Coordinates of C-alpha atoms in Angstrom, one line a residue:
M1 CA -11.4 -9.5 6.2
K2 CA -13.5 -9.8 3.0
L3 CA -14.9 -8.0 -0.1
K4 CA -18.5 -7.0 -0.2
L5 CA -19.4 -7.0 -3.8
T6 CA -21.9 -4.9 -5.9
Q7 CA -22.7 -4.9 -9.6
A8 CA -24.9 -2.6 -11.7
P9 CA -28.4 -4.2 -12.1
A10 CA -28.3 -3.8 -15.7
P11 CA -25.4 -4.3 -18.2
V12 CA -23.6 -1.2 -19.3
H13 CA -20.9 -2.7 -21.7
T14 CA -22.2 -5.3 -24.4
E15 CA -18.7 -6.5 -25.1
L16 CA -15.5 -7.6 -23.3
A17 CA -14.2 -5.0 -20.8
P18 CA -10.3 -5.3 -20.6
A19 CA -9.6 -2.5 -18.1
C20 CA -10.7 0.1 -15.6
G21 CA -9.3 2.7 -13.7
W22 CA -10.1 5.1 -10.5
S23 CA -9.2 8.7 -10.8
V24 CA -8.3 11.0 -7.8
W25 CA -12.0 12.3 -8.0
N26 CA -13.0 8.6 -7.0
E27 CA -14.5 8.2 -10.5
L28 CA -14.1 5.0 -12.3
I29 CA -13.5 4.9 -16.1
S30 CA -14.1 1.5 -17.8
C31 CA -13.4 0.7 -21.5
S32 CA -14.9 -2.0 -23.7
D33 CA -14.7 -3.8 -27.1
D34 CA -18.1 -2.0 -27.7
Q35 CA -15.6 0.9 -28.5
T36 CA -17.2 3.0 -25.4
L37 CA -15.7 4.6 -22.3
H38 CA -18.0 4.6 -19.3
K39 CA -17.9 6.6 -16.1
W40 CA -19.0 5.1 -12.7
N41 CA -19.4 6.6 -9.3
L42 CA -18.1 5.5 -5.9
Q43 CA -21.2 3.5 -5.0
G44 CA -20.8 1.5 -8.4
E45 CA -23.6 3.3 -10.4
P46 CA -23.0 4.1 -14.0
E47 CA -23.0 8.0 -14.7
G48 CA -23.0 7.7 -18.5
K49 CA -20.8 7.4 -21.4
V50 CA -17.8 9.5 -21.7
C51 CA -16.9 9.0 -25.1
Q52 CA -17.1 6.6 -28.0
L53 CA -14.0 6.2 -30.4
D54 CA -13.3 3.9 -33.3
A55 CA -11.0 1.9 -31.4
Y56 CA -10.7 -1.5 -29.6
Y57 CA -9.1 -0.9 -26.1
T58 CA -6.5 -3.1 -24.1
D59 CA -5.5 -1.2 -21.2
L60 CA -6.1 2.2 -19.3
H61 CA -4.3 4.1 -16.9
W62 CA -4.8 7.6 -15.3
Y63 CA -2.2 10.3 -15.2
P64 CA -0.8 10.0 -11.7
L65 CA -1.8 13.0 -9.4
S66 CA -0.6 13.2 -5.8
S67 CA -3.2 15.6 -4.9
K68 CA -6.1 17.4 -6.1
R69 CA -4.3 20.7 -5.9
N70 CA -1.9 19.5 -8.7
Q71 CA -4.4 19.3 -11.2
S72 CA -3.7 22.4 -13.2
G73 CA -1.9 22.2 -16.5
G74 CA -4.0 19.5 -18.2
T75 CA -3.1 16.7 -16.1
D76 CA -6.5 15.4 -15.6
V77 CA -6.1 12.8 -18.4
F78 CA -5.8 9.1 -18.9
A79 CA -4.2 6.9 -21.4
V80 CA -5.7 3.9 -23.2
G81 CA -3.9 1.3 -25.3
C82 CA -5.5 -0.2 -28.5
T83 CA -5.4 -3.0 -30.6
N84 CA -4.4 -1.3 -33.8
G85 CA -1.1 -0.4 -32.1
C86 CA -1.8 3.3 -31.1
F87 CA -2.3 4.9 -27.7
K88 CA -4.5 7.6 -26.9
V89 CA -4.7 10.4 -24.4
I90 CA -8.2 11.4 -23.3
S91 CA -9.2 14.0 -20.9
R92 CA -11.5 13.5 -18.1
T93 CA -14.5 15.1 -20.1
G94 CA -13.9 12.5 -23.0
K95 CA -12.0 14.7 -25.4
L96 CA -9.3 13.0 -27.5
E97 CA -6.3 15.0 -26.9
K98 CA -3.7 12.9 -28.6
S99 CA -3.3 9.7 -30.7
V100 CA 0.2 8.0 -31.3
D101 CA 1.1 5.1 -33.4
A102 CA 3.4 3.0 -30.9
H103 CA 3.6 -0.6 -32.0
S104 CA 3.2 -2.7 -35.0
G105 CA 0.8 -5.1 -33.3
A106 CA -1.6 -4.3 -30.6
C107 CA -0.4 -1.9 -27.6
I108 CA -1.3 -4.3 -24.9
A109 CA -0.2 -2.5 -21.8
L110 CA 0.8 0.9 -20.7
R111 CA 1.5 2.7 -17.4
W112 CA 2.6 6.2 -16.5
S113 CA 5.7 6.8 -14.4
Y114 CA 5.0 7.8 -10.6
D115 CA 6.3 11.2 -11.3
G116 CA 4.2 11.8 -14.4
T117 CA 7.1 12.3 -16.7
A118 CA 7.0 9.5 -19.0
L119 CA 4.6 6.9 -20.4
A120 CA 5.7 3.2 -20.8
T121 CA 4.0 1.0 -23.4
A122 CA 4.2 -2.6 -24.2
G123 CA 3.2 -4.3 -27.5
E124 CA 2.4 -7.5 -29.4
D125 CA 5.4 -6.8 -31.3
G126 CA 7.7 -7.8 -28.2
S127 CA 8.9 -4.0 -27.7
V128 CA 8.9 -1.8 -24.5
K129 CA 8.9 1.9 -25.2
I130 CA 9.0 5.0 -23.3
W131 CA 7.1 8.2 -24.4
S132 CA 7.2 11.8 -23.0
R133 CA 4.1 13.4 -21.6
N134 CA 3.5 15.0 -25.1
G135 CA 3.7 11.7 -26.8
M136 CA 7.4 11.9 -28.2
L137 CA 9.4 8.6 -28.3
R138 CA 12.1 8.8 -25.9
S139 CA 13.5 5.3 -26.4
T140 CA 12.8 1.6 -27.0
L141 CA 13.8 0.0 -23.8
A142 CA 13.6 -3.7 -24.9
Q143 CA 12.9 -5.9 -27.9
S144 CA 11.6 -9.4 -27.3
D145 CA 10.8 -12.1 -29.3
S146 CA 7.3 -12.8 -27.9
P147 CA 4.5 -10.2 -26.7
V148 CA 4.8 -8.2 -23.8
Y149 CA 1.5 -8.7 -21.9
S150 CA 2.1 -6.5 -18.8
I151 CA 4.2 -3.6 -17.6
V152 CA 4.8 -1.5 -14.3
W153 CA 6.9 1.2 -13.1
G154 CA 9.2 1.0 -10.0
A155 CA 8.7 3.6 -7.3
D156 CA 11.9 5.6 -8.4
S157 CA 10.3 5.9 -11.9
D158 CA 13.3 4.7 -13.3
Q159 CA 13.2 1.0 -13.3
L160 CA 10.6 -1.0 -15.2
C161 CA 9.1 -4.4 -14.6
Y162 CA 7.5 -6.4 -17.5
S163 CA 6.5 -9.8 -18.5
T164 CA 7.4 -11.7 -21.8
G165 CA 6.7 -15.4 -22.2
S166 CA 7.2 -17.3 -19.0
N167 CA 9.8 -14.5 -17.7
I168 CA 9.7 -11.5 -15.7
I169 CA 12.3 -8.6 -16.4
I170 CA 13.3 -5.5 -14.3
R171 CA 15.5 -3.0 -16.2
S172 CA 16.5 0.5 -15.7
S173 CA 15.0 3.0 -18.2
Q174 CA 18.3 5.4 -18.0
S175 CA 21.1 3.7 -16.3
S176 CA 23.3 0.9 -17.7
A177 CA 22.6 -1.3 -14.6
K178 CA 22.4 -5.1 -15.4
Q179 CA 18.8 -6.2 -15.9
I180 CA 17.1 -8.7 -13.8
T181 CA 15.5 -11.9 -15.5
W182 CA 13.8 -14.8 -13.9
K183 CA 11.5 -17.3 -15.0
A184 CA 8.5 -17.0 -13.0
H185 CA 5.6 -19.5 -14.4
E186 CA 5.2 -22.6 -16.4
G187 CA 3.2 -20.8 -18.8
V188 CA 2.9 -17.2 -20.1
V189 CA 2.9 -14.5 -17.5
L190 CA -0.2 -12.7 -18.2
K191 CA 0.0 -9.8 -15.4
V192 CA 2.5 -8.2 -13.0
D193 CA 2.3 -5.6 -10.6
W194 CA 5.1 -3.9 -8.5
S195 CA 4.2 -2.4 -5.2
P196 CA 6.1 1.2 -4.9
I197 CA 6.0 0.9 -1.2
S198 CA 6.9 -2.7 -0.1
S199 CA 8.9 -3.3 -3.5
M200 CA 7.4 -6.7 -4.0
V201 CA 6.4 -7.8 -7.3
V202 CA 3.3 -10.0 -7.8
S203 CA 2.6 -12.1 -11.0
G204 CA -0.3 -14.2 -12.5
G205 CA 0.0 -16.8 -15.3
E206 CA -1.6 -19.1 -17.6
D207 CA -0.5 -22.0 -15.3
C208 CA -3.3 -20.8 -13.0
K209 CA -0.9 -19.7 -10.1
Y210 CA -0.2 -16.3 -8.6
K211 CA 3.4 -15.7 -7.0
V212 CA 4.9 -13.0 -5.0
W213 CA 8.5 -11.9 -5.4
D214 CA 11.0 -9.5 -4.0
S215 CA 12.6 -7.2 -6.5
Y216 CA 15.5 -9.5 -7.0
G217 CA 13.4 -12.4 -8.3
R218 CA 13.4 -14.4 -5.2
L219 CA 10.1 -16.3 -4.6
L220 CA 8.4 -15.2 -1.3
Y221 CA 4.9 -17.0 -1.8
Q222 CA 3.2 -19.1 -4.2
G223 CA -0.7 -19.5 -4.0
D224 CA -2.8 -22.5 -4.5
P225 CA -3.6 -22.9 -8.3
F226 CA -7.0 -21.6 -9.5
D227 CA -9.3 -23.6 -11.9
Y228 CA -8.4 -21.1 -14.8
A229 CA -5.6 -18.6 -15.5
V230 CA -4.7 -15.8 -13.3
T231 CA -5.7 -12.8 -15.5
A232 CA -5.5 -10.0 -13.3
V233 CA -3.4 -8.9 -10.0
A234 CA -3.1 -5.5 -8.2
W235 CA -1.6 -4.2 -5.0
S236 CA -3.3 -1.9 -2.9
P237 CA -1.8 1.7 -2.8
N238 CA -0.4 1.1 0.7
G239 CA 1.0 -2.5 -0.3
D240 CA -1.0 -4.2 2.5
L241 CA -3.5 -5.9 0.5
L242 CA -3.4 -7.9 -2.7
A243 CA -6.4 -8.5 -5.2
V244 CA -6.0 -11.5 -7.8
G245 CA -8.7 -12.1 -10.5
S246 CA -9.4 -15.4 -12.5
Q247 CA -12.5 -16.8 -14.3
D248 CA -15.5 -15.7 -12.2
T249 CA -13.3 -15.4 -9.2
L250 CA -11.8 -12.6 -7.3
Q251 CA -9.5 -13.1 -4.2
L252 CA -8.5 -10.8 -1.5
C253 CA -4.8 -11.5 -0.1
D254 CA -2.6 -10.1 2.8
R255 CA 0.8 -8.4 1.7
M256 CA 2.6 -11.8 1.4
G257 CA -0.1 -13.4 -0.7
W258 CA -2.1 -15.4 1.9
A259 CA -5.7 -15.3 1.1
H260 CA -8.4 -13.3 3.3
S261 CA -11.2 -14.4 1.1
K262 CA -12.5 -15.6 -2.3
S263 CA -15.6 -14.3 -4.0
H264 CA -17.4 -16.1 -6.8
L265 CA -18.8 -13.8 -9.5
K266 CA -20.5 -14.0 -13.0
T267 CA -18.0 -11.7 -14.7
G268 CA -16.1 -14.1 -16.9
S269 CA -12.4 -13.8 -16.5
I270 CA -11.4 -10.6 -14.6
L271 CA -9.1 -8.7 -17.0
G272 CA -8.4 -5.5 -15.1
L273 CA -8.4 -4.6 -11.5
S274 CA -8.0 -1.1 -9.9
W275 CA -7.9 0.2 -6.3
T276 CA -9.2 3.6 -5.0
S277 CA -6.3 5.9 -3.6
D278 CA -7.3 5.2 0.0
G279 CA -7.4 1.5 -0.6
T280 CA -10.7 0.8 0.7
Q281 CA -12.4 -0.2 -2.4
L282 CA -11.7 -2.2 -5.7
A283 CA -13.0 -2.4 -9.1
G284 CA -12.7 -5.1 -11.6
S285 CA -13.8 -5.4 -15.3
G286 CA -14.8 -8.8 -16.8
S287 CA -14.5 -10.6 -20.1
N288 CA -18.4 -10.6 -20.5
G289 CA -18.5 -6.7 -20.1
T290 CA -19.5 -6.7 -16.4
V291 CA -17.7 -4.3 -14.1
V292 CA -17.7 -5.2 -10.4
F293 CA -17.1 -3.3 -7.4
A294 CA -15.9 -4.6 -4.1
Q295 CA -15.7 -2.8 -0.5
V296 CA -13.0 -4.1 1.9
V297 CA -14.9 -4.9 5.0
D298 CA -14.7 -7.0 8.3
V299 CA -11.4 -5.2 9.0
A300 CA -10.7 -6.0 12.8
Q301 CA -8.3 -4.7 15.3
E302 CA -7.7 -5.6 19.0
D303 CA -5.8 -4.3 21.8
G304 CA -6.2 -7.1 24.3
R305 CA -9.4 -5.5 26.0
V306 CA -11.4 -4.0 23.0
Q307 CA -12.1 -5.4 19.6
V308 CA -13.0 -3.0 16.8
T309 CA -14.6 -4.1 13.3
L310 CA -15.5 -2.3 10.5
E311 CA -18.6 -4.3 9.4
D312 CA -19.4 -2.2 6.4
E313 CA -18.5 1.3 4.8
H314 CA -20.7 3.2 7.4
K315 CA -20.6 1.0 10.5
V316 CA -18.1 0.1 13.1
V317 CA -18.7 -2.4 15.9
V318 CA -16.9 -2.1 19.1
V319 CA -16.7 -5.0 21.4
D320 CA -15.5 -4.8 25.4
L321 CA -13.9 -8.4 25.4
L322 CA -14.2 -8.5 29.4
S323 CA -18.0 -7.3 29.6
E324 CA -19.0 -8.4 26.2
I325 CA -20.6 -5.0 25.8
T326 CA -21.2 -4.2 22.1
D327 CA -21.3 -0.8 20.7
E328 CA -22.4 0.2 17.0
L329 CA -21.1 3.3 15.5
E330 CA -22.9 4.7 12.5
F331 CA -21.3 7.3 10.1
R332 CA -23.0 9.3 7.4
D333 CA -19.9 9.0 4.9
R334 CA -17.9 5.8 4.1
V335 CA -15.2 4.9 6.6
V336 CA -11.8 4.9 5.2
K337 CA -9.3 4.1 8.2
I338 CA -9.8 2.8 11.8
S339 CA -7.0 2.7 14.5
L340 CA -7.1 1.4 17.9
G341 CA -4.7 2.1 20.7
F342 CA -3.8 3.8 24.0
D343 CA -7.5 3.7 25.1
H344 CA -8.7 5.7 22.1
L345 CA -10.3 4.9 18.7
I346 CA -9.8 7.0 15.6
V347 CA -12.3 6.6 12.9
A348 CA -11.4 8.6 9.7
T349 CA -14.2 9.0 7.1
S350 CA -14.1 10.6 3.7
T351 CA -14.6 14.0 5.0
Q352 CA -14.3 13.9 8.9
C353 CA -11.9 12.5 11.6
H354 CA -13.8 11.1 14.7
V355 CA -11.7 10.7 18.0
Y356 CA -13.3 8.5 20.5
S357 CA -12.3 7.7 24.1
I358 CA -12.8 3.9 24.7
S359 CA -14.4 4.8 28.3
N360 CA -16.8 7.3 26.4
L361 CA -17.9 6.4 22.9
S362 CA -20.9 8.7 23.0
T363 CA -19.2 12.1 22.7
P364 CA -16.3 11.9 20.2
Y365 CA -14.0 14.9 19.0
I366 CA -14.7 15.7 15.4
F367 CA -12.8 17.7 12.9
D368 CA -13.1 18.1 9.0
L369 CA -10.6 16.5 6.6
K370 CA -9.3 18.0 3.5
E371 CA -8.5 14.9 1.8
P372 CA -9.2 11.1 2.6
V373 CA -6.7 9.9 5.1
T374 CA -4.1 7.3 4.0
L375 CA -2.5 6.3 7.4
V376 CA -3.3 6.6 11.1
M377 CA -0.7 6.0 13.9
Q378 CA -1.2 6.5 17.6
C379 CA 0.8 7.0 20.7
E380 CA 0.2 7.9 24.3
R381 CA -0.4 11.7 24.0
H382 CA -1.5 12.3 20.4
F383 CA -1.9 10.6 17.1
L384 CA -0.7 11.0 13.4
I385 CA -2.8 11.3 10.2
M386 CA -1.4 11.3 6.7
D387 CA -2.8 12.2 3.3
H388 CA -1.5 13.1 -0.1
S389 CA -2.2 16.6 0.1
S390 CA -1.2 18.0 3.6
G391 CA 1.3 15.1 4.2
I392 CA 1.9 14.2 7.9
Q393 CA -0.3 15.9 10.6
L394 CA -0.2 15.6 14.5
Y395 CA -3.3 15.9 16.4
T396 CA -4.1 15.6 20.3
Y397 CA -6.8 13.2 21.3
E398 CA -9.0 16.5 21.7
G399 CA -8.7 17.3 17.8
R400 CA -6.3 20.2 18.2
Q401 CA -3.5 20.3 15.4
L402 CA 0.0 20.2 17.0
C403 CA 2.3 20.5 14.0
N404 CA 2.8 19.6 10.1
P405 CA 6.4 18.5 9.5
K406 CA 7.5 18.9 6.0
F407 CA 10.8 18.6 4.2
P408 CA 11.8 18.6 0.5
G409 CA 11.3 15.2 -1.0
L410 CA 8.5 14.1 1.2
H411 CA 6.4 11.6 -0.6
P412 CA 3.3 10.6 1.6
E413 CA 1.8 8.6 -1.6
L414 CA 4.7 6.3 -1.4
M415 CA 4.6 5.7 2.4
N416 CA 3.1 3.3 4.9
Q417 CA 3.1 2.6 8.4
Q418 CA 6.5 0.9 8.4
M419 CA 8.1 3.9 7.2
L420 CA 7.1 6.3 10.2
G421 CA 7.8 6.0 13.9
L422 CA 5.6 8.1 16.5
S423 CA 6.2 8.8 20.1
N424 CA 5.2 11.3 22.7
D425 CA 8.1 13.7 21.8
T426 CA 9.4 12.6 18.5
I427 CA 8.4 11.8 15.0
A428 CA 10.6 9.6 12.8
V429 CA 10.2 9.6 9.0
M430 CA 12.0 7.6 6.4
E431 CA 12.9 9.4 3.1
V432 CA 11.5 7.8 0.1
G433 CA 11.1 8.3 -3.7
A434 CA 13.2 8.5 -6.9
Q435 CA 15.8 10.8 -5.1
S436 CA 16.3 8.7 -2.1
S437 CA 18.3 5.6 -1.6
G438 CA 15.7 4.5 1.3
T439 CA 18.7 4.6 4.1
T440 CA 17.7 7.9 5.5
V441 CA 15.7 8.7 8.7
R442 CA 14.7 12.1 9.8
F443 CA 13.7 13.0 13.1
F444 CA 11.2 15.8 14.1
D445 CA 10.0 17.5 17.4
A446 CA 6.4 16.5 18.1
A447 CA 5.4 19.7 19.7
Q448 CA 6.2 22.1 16.7
G449 CA 7.5 19.9 13.9
R450 CA 11.1 21.3 13.9
P451 CA 13.9 19.1 12.6
I452 CA 15.9 17.4 15.6
G453 CA 19.6 17.2 14.5
E454 CA 20.9 16.0 11.1
P455 CA 19.2 13.1 9.2
F456 CA 20.4 9.6 10.3
Q457 CA 22.2 7.7 7.6
H458 CA 22.2 3.7 7.7
S459 CA 24.5 1.6 5.5
L460 CA 21.8 -0.3 3.8
E461 CA 18.2 0.1 2.6
I462 CA 15.7 0.4 5.8
K463 CA 12.7 -1.8 5.5
E464 CA 10.9 -0.6 8.9
I465 CA 11.5 1.9 11.8
Q466 CA 9.6 2.3 15.0
L467 CA 10.2 4.7 18.2
S468 CA 10.0 3.5 21.8
Q469 CA 7.1 4.5 23.8
V470 CA 8.3 5.2 27.2
G471 CA 11.0 7.5 28.7
T472 CA 12.1 11.2 28.0
S473 CA 13.2 12.5 24.6
T474 CA 16.8 12.0 25.8
E475 CA 16.1 8.2 26.2
R476 CA 14.2 7.9 22.8
Q477 CA 15.3 4.8 20.9
L478 CA 14.6 3.9 17.3
I479 CA 14.7 0.4 16.0
L480 CA 15.1 -0.4 12.2
I481 CA 15.1 -3.5 10.2
D482 CA 17.2 -3.1 7.1
R483 CA 17.3 -5.0 3.9
N484 CA 19.5 -7.9 5.2
R485 CA 16.6 -8.2 7.9
D486 CA 19.2 -7.2 10.7
L487 CA 17.7 -5.4 13.7
Y488 CA 19.3 -2.2 15.0
V489 CA 18.7 0.1 17.9
V490 CA 19.7 3.8 17.4
G491 CA 19.4 6.5 20.1
V492 CA 17.6 9.4 18.7
M493 CA 20.0 11.8 20.4
K494 CA 23.2 10.1 20.2
R495 CA 22.7 8.3 16.7
Q496 CA 25.1 5.4 17.5
P497 CA 23.4 2.2 16.0
A498 CA 23.9 -1.2 17.7
K499 CA 22.9 -4.5 16.1
L500 CA 20.4 -6.6 18.2
A501 CA 19.7 -9.6 16.0
S502 CA 19.8 -11.1 12.3
M503 CA 17.0 -12.8 10.4
V504 CA 14.3 -10.6 11.9
D505 CA 10.8 -10.7 10.4
S506 CA 8.9 -8.3 12.8
A507 CA 9.6 -6.1 15.9
L508 CA 7.4 -4.1 18.2
W509 CA 8.0 -2.0 21.2
H510 CA 5.9 -2.6 24.2
N511 CA 3.3 0.0 24.6
T512 CA 3.8 1.1 28.3
T513 CA 7.3 -0.4 29.1
G514 CA 10.8 -0.4 27.5
M515 CA 10.5 -4.1 26.4
L516 CA 11.1 -5.0 22.8
A517 CA 9.6 -8.2 21.0
A518 CA 10.6 -9.5 17.6
L519 CA 10.4 -12.5 15.7
V520 CA 13.9 -13.8 15.0
D521 CA 14.4 -16.8 12.8
Q522 CA 10.8 -18.0 13.6
K523 CA 11.4 -17.6 17.3
L524 CA 9.7 -15.1 19.5
T525 CA 12.4 -13.0 21.2
V526 CA 11.8 -10.4 24.2
W527 CA 14.3 -8.2 25.3
Y528 CA 13.4 -6.8 28.6
Y529 CA 16.3 -4.1 28.7
P530 CA 17.2 -3.8 24.9
N531 CA 19.4 -0.7 26.0
E532 CA 21.9 -3.1 27.6
V533 CA 23.2 -3.7 24.1
F534 CA 25.1 -0.3 24.4
V535 CA 26.4 -1.3 27.6
D536 CA 26.9 -5.1 28.2
K537 CA 26.1 -7.4 25.6
E538 CA 26.7 -10.5 27.9
M539 CA 24.0 -9.0 30.3
L540 CA 21.7 -8.2 27.2
A541 CA 21.7 -12.1 26.2
K542 CA 20.9 -12.9 29.8
S543 CA 18.0 -10.4 30.0
R544 CA 15.7 -11.8 27.1
F545 CA 13.2 -14.4 26.7
V546 CA 13.2 -16.7 23.7
K547 CA 10.4 -19.2 22.7
A548 CA 10.4 -21.3 19.5
D549 CA 7.1 -22.2 18.1
A550 CA 6.5 -23.7 14.5
E551 CA 3.0 -22.1 14.3
Y552 CA 4.8 -18.4 13.8
G553 CA 6.0 -19.6 10.4
K554 CA 7.7 -17.4 7.9
A555 CA 7.2 -13.8 7.6
A556 CA 4.8 -13.4 10.5
H557 CA 3.9 -9.9 11.7
I558 CA 3.6 -8.7 15.3
Q559 CA 0.4 -6.8 15.7
V560 CA 0.1 -6.3 19.5
F561 CA 2.4 -6.0 22.4
T562 CA 0.7 -4.7 25.5
G563 CA 0.3 -5.6 29.2
E564 CA 1.2 -9.5 29.2
C565 CA -0.3 -10.0 25.9
F566 CA 1.5 -10.7 22.4
A567 CA -0.4 -11.2 19.2
C568 CA 1.0 -11.8 15.8
I569 CA -0.4 -12.9 12.5
Q570 CA 0.9 -15.3 10.0
C571 CA 1.7 -13.6 6.5

């Protein structure tokens, strides 16, 4: 996996460009010390000046929109912070809607909450303030002795994570819950980002390092030092990728911080990074005024027999690993998602979904999409796609829609693959969002999308769920991994959880049998009959396979468990 880079042939900004941001229309707005705001299209081509104001900008953030249907009511706006201490709210067309004096020094950073009800600003004066959508001051959350360089909301739109000096602080904006503070770097922390899906925090500092933390301040990963300070970090929308920017350098990492690729540029220090809502493209603004565009390519998937690679945004290459026959699939629109499994390949472009049978790649089933797809999952009989507008949609491999399950509080923009389970007869969905504690799983009938029984409630926050792939609906099993990394098996019908193991990093059901594989304390464990946990735990211990291998490492992830093949990646 790597980044394919493009830049405008001629410079658009003449001075430093501190920030940029993608809108839901896939338009990029960049700001610069030349006092201009410019618009760019998805191909990285400049489309003209949006406006010019008598201000020097520090940060930019679009008002959050979960779908294009929610754009009524004047929500197509973005906020910019300025060196004179004010923030400005500007419409998509460049009209200045509001200017508010916020800080006694520069307004260094700002972010809208995910629900759009509040704007948080951080200043050179060391204060963190929360404002209403209309620019009214609600509260001064914190006052520090040193400037606050970066700020980001948590998924619940209540907690805020910000950096001051060498420390990172997480604090609730409403409740009296105790704040979490930890020393993150040897020098000043210049940038933080907090994934709303994985709940992991990434930070970059003047000590030339980037680090990945959990939301309690425990270090998960520390990258090798760069040659210069790390000036920008950004999670992709689904939390699976991480971008890190430094002087003339842009690095793409996996969800745990391990580097996929490092690109060398001529941008100066990358000061701002922004992902498109589908997570396929990235833009960065540099200290010399350059705006760089990066497409995620060389994305590969394998099922033991076939390998599929996204070579660029319009071409997918399919290789039969046994016969070594190669097929190239060309697409008019850019490819957003690919998924391989159960002898079918799903390719979702920005406007259409293509469903291929691996045995016949020449005649796909094709249907139109209302919005770009953010997630694809497969099982034997059908597949699931998700977008921000329609939510969860289930289709047959002939392109016929089966159901569209919905419930109050469904937040597709905050969900990834670990929060969904799919089988031939059942869909499992975790509840996420500000009103959820992350402990609830809902079950739906795959044929009609109707709820199956009452929601299942676990005692701790759930991190990952999966449904077994074999057997009837009465035999269907759910596995879950909770915050303590304990692995449980739950019957979809009986709802009686039983603990299988502790210290679990990843788990995956076999695609054609009832076997279950898991990485338990850096050891591969396979249960041949995991249902024995409900009957005889002594027999369960005798019907499992355990293999220790130092190469698995910490936080590895199982990707494939099919036939006699097992594949995992080190995260």
